[in-house]
Amino acid sequence: MRDGARDSRLPPGQIATTKFPVMNAGSVPQINVADWDLHLFGAVKAEMRLRWDDVKSLPQSHYTSDVHCVTTWSRLDNDWEGVRFSDIFGLIEVDPAAKFVMVYGEQGYSANFRVDDLLREGVLLAYRYNQTELSPEHGFPLRLVVPHLYFWKSVKWVRGIEFSSEEKLGFWERFGYHPHGDPWLQERYADSLK
Ligand SMILES: Nc1nc2c(c(=O)[nH]1)N[C@H]1C(S)=C(S)[C@@H](COP(=O)(O)O)O[C@H]1N2
Ligand SMILES: [Mo]
C-alpha cells in the first residue's frame, strides 16, 4: 500500500532530502525486548500489557509513506513494516467517549492524537524500516508512524498508549506545536490556530 495520490508529493514549505536525520529530545535508549512491554490503558474496559512476542504475533502490515518533519525536511518513499494501530485498537475495548489518544515513548516523550487519526490506513507501530530491523536511533524496537501528520507525532521507542475522553497535549504540543499537525495545512505551531 502507499499514500494516496496528490499532484505534489511535497506539502507546502517542505524540501525533499534523501538523508534520514535522527531527531530526538533526549538520548537513544538501549532497549532489551525481554524487559519491554507496551501498556494499553486509560478509558478502556481492561488495560493490557503486550510483551514483545505478543506484538510480533499480530498480523504484520506493510506501508510505504512519506515523512514530513516540521523543520521543513521531507523524505519520500519510506518502507515501514509492523502492526497496524487499528489491529492494536481491536484488542481492547475502548470507551466510545474516548476520542483522544496519548502515545508515550521512553523518557517521557509523548504525542497527542484524535483516535480517528490513528485509525487511518498507513498508521503503524513499526519494527522494520526499508527491509531491515529498525535501528536504535530511529526507535528500536517499536515506533509509531503516522504518515499524514508531521513527524514529531511519530513517537519513537513507544511504551504506552492511553485513551481518554479529554484532549491532553503531548511533549512538543505543550511547547507550542500544533495539537493536530497536518503538513498539508501547515499546522506547524499552535499560533497558526485561527
Ligand atoms: N521518543 C521520541 N520520539 C520522537 C522524538 C523524541 O524526541 N523522542 N522526536 C520526534 C521528532 S521531533 C521527529 S522529527 C522524529 C524524528 O525521527 P527520526 O529520528 O527517526 O528521523 O521523531 C519523533 N519521535
Ligand atoms: Mo522534529
mmCIF file of C-alpha atoms and ligand atoms in Angstrom:
data_model
loop_
_atom_site.group_PDB
_atom_site.id
_atom_site.type_symbol
_atom_site.label_atom_id
_atom_site.label_comp_id
_atom_site.label_asym_id
_atom_site.label_seq_id
_atom_site.Cartn_x
_atom_site.Cartn_y
_atom_site.Cartn_z
ATOM 1 C CA MET A 1 0.000 0.000 0.000
ATOM 2 C CA ARG A 2 1.091 3.565 -0.430
ATOM 3 C CA ASP A 3 -0.020 7.089 0.347
ATOM 4 C CA GLY A 4 -2.882 8.478 -1.706
ATOM 5 C CA ALA A 5 -2.377 10.304 -4.976
ATOM 6 C CA ARG A 6 -1.766 14.039 -4.890
ATOM 7 C CA ASP A 7 -0.465 16.390 -7.558
ATOM 8 C CA SER A 8 2.613 17.122 -5.493
ATOM 9 C CA ARG A 9 4.285 14.771 -3.079
ATOM 10 C CA LEU A 10 5.632 17.713 -1.109
ATOM 11 C CA PRO A 11 3.418 19.673 1.272
ATOM 12 C CA PRO A 12 3.848 23.475 1.229
ATOM 13 C CA GLY A 13 7.094 24.750 2.712
ATOM 14 C CA GLN A 14 8.855 21.352 2.627
ATOM 15 C CA ILE A 15 12.137 20.392 0.910
ATOM 16 C CA ALA A 16 12.915 16.798 -0.079
ATOM 17 C CA THR A 17 16.034 15.119 1.276
ATOM 18 C CA THR A 18 17.409 11.632 0.759
ATOM 19 C CA LYS A 19 19.071 11.701 4.184
ATOM 20 C CA PHE A 20 17.314 10.349 7.232
ATOM 21 C CA PRO A 21 18.206 12.775 10.016
ATOM 22 C CA VAL A 22 17.991 11.493 13.586
ATOM 23 C CA MET A 23 15.954 13.850 15.749
ATOM 24 C CA ASN A 24 15.118 13.327 19.390
ATOM 25 C CA ALA A 25 14.817 15.414 22.503
ATOM 26 C CA GLY A 26 16.960 13.124 24.672
ATOM 27 C CA SER A 27 19.439 10.289 24.260
ATOM 28 C CA VAL A 28 18.912 6.985 22.407
ATOM 29 C CA PRO A 29 17.659 4.380 24.904
ATOM 30 C CA GLN A 30 19.182 0.891 24.773
ATOM 31 C CA ILE A 31 16.265 -1.494 24.997
ATOM 32 C CA ASN A 32 16.222 -5.201 25.704
ATOM 33 C CA VAL A 33 12.988 -6.658 24.316
ATOM 34 C CA ALA A 34 12.919 -9.237 27.122
ATOM 35 C CA ASP A 35 12.226 -6.378 29.582
ATOM 36 C CA TRP A 36 9.910 -4.481 27.298
ATOM 37 C CA ASP A 37 6.155 -4.114 27.157
ATOM 38 C CA LEU A 38 3.508 -1.924 25.579
ATOM 39 C CA HIS A 39 0.928 -0.654 28.047
ATOM 40 C CA LEU A 40 -2.612 -0.014 26.744
ATOM 41 C CA PHE A 41 -4.572 1.930 29.353
ATOM 42 C CA GLY A 42 -6.914 4.802 30.219
ATOM 43 C CA ALA A 43 -10.567 4.743 29.173
ATOM 44 C CA VAL A 44 -10.584 1.028 28.375
ATOM 45 C CA LYS A 45 -12.573 -1.826 29.847
ATOM 46 C CA ALA A 46 -9.448 -3.714 30.881
ATOM 47 C CA GLU A 47 -5.928 -2.418 30.488
ATOM 48 C CA MET A 48 -3.377 -4.631 28.795
ATOM 49 C CA ARG A 49 0.360 -5.106 28.586
ATOM 50 C CA LEU A 50 1.668 -6.584 25.357
ATOM 51 C CA ARG A 51 5.049 -8.274 25.501
ATOM 52 C CA TRP A 52 7.377 -8.257 22.514
ATOM 53 C CA ASP A 53 6.248 -11.737 21.427
ATOM 54 C CA ASP A 54 2.615 -10.625 21.601
ATOM 55 C CA VAL A 55 3.356 -7.732 19.254
ATOM 56 C CA LYS A 56 5.256 -9.975 16.856
ATOM 57 C CA SER A 57 2.385 -12.472 16.771
ATOM 58 C CA LEU A 58 -0.068 -9.841 15.482
ATOM 59 C CA PRO A 59 -0.611 -9.551 11.706
ATOM 60 C CA GLN A 60 2.371 -7.910 10.003
ATOM 61 C CA SER A 61 1.473 -4.981 7.762
ATOM 62 C CA HIS A 62 3.499 -3.069 5.244
ATOM 63 C CA TYR A 63 3.066 0.536 4.135
ATOM 64 C CA THR A 64 5.139 2.936 2.054
ATOM 65 C CA SER A 65 4.766 6.561 3.060
ATOM 66 C CA ASP A 66 6.452 9.962 3.139
ATOM 67 C CA VAL A 67 7.976 11.640 6.178
ATOM 68 C CA HIS A 68 7.389 15.372 6.677
ATOM 69 C CA CYS A 69 9.313 16.976 9.521
ATOM 70 C CA VAL A 70 8.106 20.318 10.858
ATOM 71 C CA THR A 71 11.676 21.641 10.488
ATOM 72 C CA THR A 72 10.951 21.504 6.686
ATOM 73 C CA TRP A 73 12.709 18.337 5.504
ATOM 74 C CA SER A 74 10.696 15.583 3.867
ATOM 75 C CA ARG A 75 11.840 12.104 2.994
ATOM 76 C CA LEU A 76 9.773 10.305 0.365
ATOM 77 C CA ASP A 77 9.103 6.576 -0.024
ATOM 78 C CA ASN A 78 9.837 5.049 3.329
ATOM 79 C CA ASP A 79 9.001 1.410 3.694
ATOM 80 C CA TRP A 80 7.576 0.585 7.107
ATOM 81 C CA GLU A 81 6.590 -2.809 8.451
ATOM 82 C CA GLY A 82 4.858 -3.539 11.706
ATOM 83 C CA VAL A 83 1.434 -3.739 13.279
ATOM 84 C CA ARG A 84 -1.450 -1.526 12.274
ATOM 85 C CA PHE A 85 -2.663 0.762 15.045
ATOM 86 C CA SER A 86 -6.170 -0.428 14.163
ATOM 87 C CA ASP A 87 -5.149 -4.033 14.918
ATOM 88 C CA ILE A 88 -3.915 -2.997 18.378
ATOM 89 C CA PHE A 89 -7.114 -0.991 18.864
ATOM 90 C CA GLY A 90 -9.108 -4.133 18.060
ATOM 91 C CA LEU A 91 -7.535 -5.967 21.008
ATOM 92 C CA ILE A 92 -9.077 -3.745 23.659
ATOM 93 C CA GLU A 93 -12.478 -2.370 24.446
ATOM 94 C CA VAL A 94 -12.207 1.406 24.360
ATOM 95 C CA ASP A 95 -14.891 3.631 25.872
ATOM 96 C CA PRO A 96 -16.789 5.130 22.884
ATOM 97 C CA ALA A 97 -16.500 8.564 24.553
ATOM 98 C CA ALA A 98 -12.700 8.344 24.444
ATOM 99 C CA LYS A 99 -11.932 10.312 21.281
ATOM 100 C CA PHE A 100 -8.312 11.105 22.183
ATOM 101 C CA VAL A 101 -5.102 9.154 22.494
ATOM 102 C CA MET A 102 -1.716 9.905 24.004
ATOM 103 C CA VAL A 103 1.187 7.821 22.768
ATOM 104 C CA TYR A 104 4.164 7.647 25.132
ATOM 105 C CA GLY A 105 7.771 6.911 24.289
ATOM 106 C CA GLU A 106 10.671 6.147 26.633
ATOM 107 C CA GLN A 107 11.995 9.018 28.777
ATOM 108 C CA GLY A 108 8.739 10.964 28.981
ATOM 109 C CA TYR A 109 8.247 11.774 25.301
ATOM 110 C CA SER A 110 4.625 11.828 24.145
ATOM 111 C CA ALA A 111 2.343 12.999 21.350
ATOM 112 C CA ASN A 112 -1.408 13.512 21.358
ATOM 113 C CA PHE A 113 -3.926 12.421 18.722
ATOM 114 C CA ARG A 114 -7.564 12.067 17.890
ATOM 115 C CA VAL A 115 -8.427 8.362 17.769
ATOM 116 C CA ASP A 116 -9.714 8.805 14.190
ATOM 117 C CA ASP A 117 -6.303 9.973 13.040
ATOM 118 C CA LEU A 118 -4.653 6.808 14.300
ATOM 119 C CA LEU A 119 -7.264 4.518 12.772
ATOM 120 C CA ARG A 120 -6.367 5.724 9.261
ATOM 121 C CA GLU A 121 -4.693 3.409 6.811
ATOM 122 C CA GLY A 122 -0.919 3.552 6.971
ATOM 123 C CA VAL A 123 -0.668 4.240 10.700
ATOM 124 C CA LEU A 124 1.668 1.574 12.015
ATOM 125 C CA LEU A 125 3.589 0.593 15.078
ATOM 126 C CA ALA A 126 6.664 -0.243 13.060
ATOM 127 C CA TYR A 127 9.553 -2.577 13.844
ATOM 128 C CA ARG A 128 11.146 -2.679 10.382
ATOM 129 C CA TYR A 129 12.311 0.115 8.113
ATOM 130 C CA ASN A 130 13.347 -0.350 4.462
ATOM 131 C CA GLN A 131 13.598 -4.139 4.828
ATOM 132 C CA THR A 132 15.782 -4.097 7.940
ATOM 133 C CA GLU A 133 15.179 -4.110 11.661
ATOM 134 C CA LEU A 134 14.503 -0.622 12.979
ATOM 135 C CA SER A 135 17.760 0.891 14.277
ATOM 136 C CA PRO A 136 18.079 2.113 17.895
ATOM 137 C CA GLU A 137 18.293 5.789 16.862
ATOM 138 C CA HIS A 138 15.136 5.530 14.732
ATOM 139 C CA GLY A 139 13.111 3.906 17.506
ATOM 140 C CA PHE A 140 14.004 0.230 18.095
ATOM 141 C CA PRO A 141 12.110 -1.883 18.978
ATOM 142 C CA LEU A 142 8.834 -0.149 18.096
ATOM 143 C CA ARG A 143 7.923 3.273 16.776
ATOM 144 C CA LEU A 144 4.699 4.889 15.744
ATOM 145 C CA VAL A 145 4.431 6.038 12.115
ATOM 146 C CA VAL A 146 1.641 8.489 11.287
ATOM 147 C CA PRO A 147 2.239 9.392 7.633
ATOM 148 C CA HIS A 148 -0.396 12.130 7.352
ATOM 149 C CA LEU A 149 0.880 14.196 10.321
ATOM 150 C CA TYR A 150 4.220 15.943 10.929
ATOM 151 C CA PHE A 151 6.917 13.544 12.015
ATOM 152 C CA TRP A 152 7.186 14.752 15.620
ATOM 153 C CA LYS A 153 3.943 12.768 16.080
ATOM 154 C CA SER A 154 5.728 9.559 15.054
ATOM 155 C CA VAL A 155 6.813 8.617 18.566
ATOM 156 C CA LYS A 156 9.974 6.501 18.761
ATOM 157 C CA TRP A 157 10.541 3.808 21.436
ATOM 158 C CA VAL A 158 6.792 3.516 22.105
ATOM 159 C CA ARG A 159 5.840 2.099 25.522
ATOM 160 C CA GLY A 160 2.307 3.303 26.219
ATOM 161 C CA ILE A 161 -0.992 4.147 24.575
ATOM 162 C CA GLU A 162 -3.566 5.985 26.695
ATOM 163 C CA PHE A 163 -7.176 6.565 25.663
ATOM 164 C CA SER A 164 -9.101 9.478 27.097
ATOM 165 C CA SER A 165 -12.273 11.471 26.714
ATOM 166 C CA GLU A 166 -10.409 14.768 27.054
ATOM 167 C CA GLU A 167 -7.729 16.185 24.838
ATOM 168 C CA LYS A 168 -4.332 16.444 26.525
ATOM 169 C CA LEU A 169 -1.176 17.825 24.945
ATOM 170 C CA GLY A 170 1.979 15.851 24.225
ATOM 171 C CA PHE A 171 5.636 16.804 24.679
ATOM 172 C CA TRP A 172 6.054 19.261 21.781
ATOM 173 C CA GLU A 173 2.422 20.268 21.741
ATOM 174 C CA ARG A 174 2.856 21.651 25.262
ATOM 175 C CA PHE A 175 5.756 23.730 23.920
ATOM 176 C CA GLY A 176 3.515 25.323 21.310
ATOM 177 C CA TYR A 177 3.449 22.831 18.454
ATOM 178 C CA HIS A 178 0.074 22.444 16.818
ATOM 179 C CA PRO A 179 -2.181 19.901 18.596
ATOM 180 C CA HIS A 180 -3.073 18.268 15.256
ATOM 181 C CA GLY A 181 -0.069 18.777 12.928
ATOM 182 C CA ASP A 182 -1.324 18.236 9.365
ATOM 183 C CA PRO A 183 1.564 19.123 6.995
ATOM 184 C CA TRP A 184 -0.801 19.799 4.060
ATOM 185 C CA LEU A 185 -2.482 22.519 6.144
ATOM 186 C CA GLN A 186 0.871 23.675 7.583
ATOM 187 C CA GLU A 187 -0.375 23.070 11.125
ATOM 188 C CA ARG A 188 3.132 23.663 12.467
ATOM 189 C CA TYR A 189 2.661 25.719 15.616
ATOM 190 C CA ALA A 190 -0.330 26.477 17.773
ATOM 191 C CA ASP A 191 -0.050 30.196 16.951
ATOM 192 C CA SER A 192 -1.306 29.293 13.467
ATOM 193 C CA LEU A 193 -4.624 28.251 15.072
ATOM 194 C CA LYS A 194 -7.354 30.525 13.856
HETATM 195 N N1 LIG B 1 10.508 9.047 21.829
HETATM 196 C C1 LIG B 1 10.716 10.069 20.982
HETATM 197 N N2 LIG B 1 10.122 10.030 19.774
HETATM 198 C C2 LIG B 1 10.317 11.035 18.897
HETATM 199 C C3 LIG B 1 11.116 12.147 19.228
HETATM 200 C C4 LIG B 1 11.720 12.158 20.519
HETATM 201 O O1 LIG B 1 12.425 13.106 20.897
HETATM 202 N N3 LIG B 1 11.521 11.095 21.364
HETATM 203 N N4 LIG B 1 11.290 13.166 18.321
HETATM 204 C C5 LIG B 1 10.259 13.317 17.281
HETATM 205 C C6 LIG B 1 10.676 14.217 16.234
HETATM 206 S S1 LIG B 1 10.646 15.869 16.600
HETATM 207 C C7 LIG B 1 10.969 13.772 14.981
HETATM 208 S S2 LIG B 1 11.273 14.858 13.721
HETATM 209 C C8 LIG B 1 11.062 12.335 14.676
HETATM 210 C C9 LIG B 1 12.422 12.003 14.112
HETATM 211 O O2 LIG B 1 12.536 10.646 13.834
HETATM 212 P P1 LIG B 1 13.889 10.076 13.252
HETATM 213 O O3 LIG B 1 14.960 10.360 14.269
HETATM 214 O O4 LIG B 1 13.657 8.642 13.003
HETATM 215 O O5 LIG B 1 14.168 10.852 11.978
HETATM 216 O O6 LIG B 1 10.857 11.525 15.812
HETATM 217 C C10 LIG B 1 9.846 11.963 16.677
HETATM 218 N N5 LIG B 1 9.687 10.973 17.688
HETATM 219 MO MO MO B 2 11.000 17.024 14.566
#
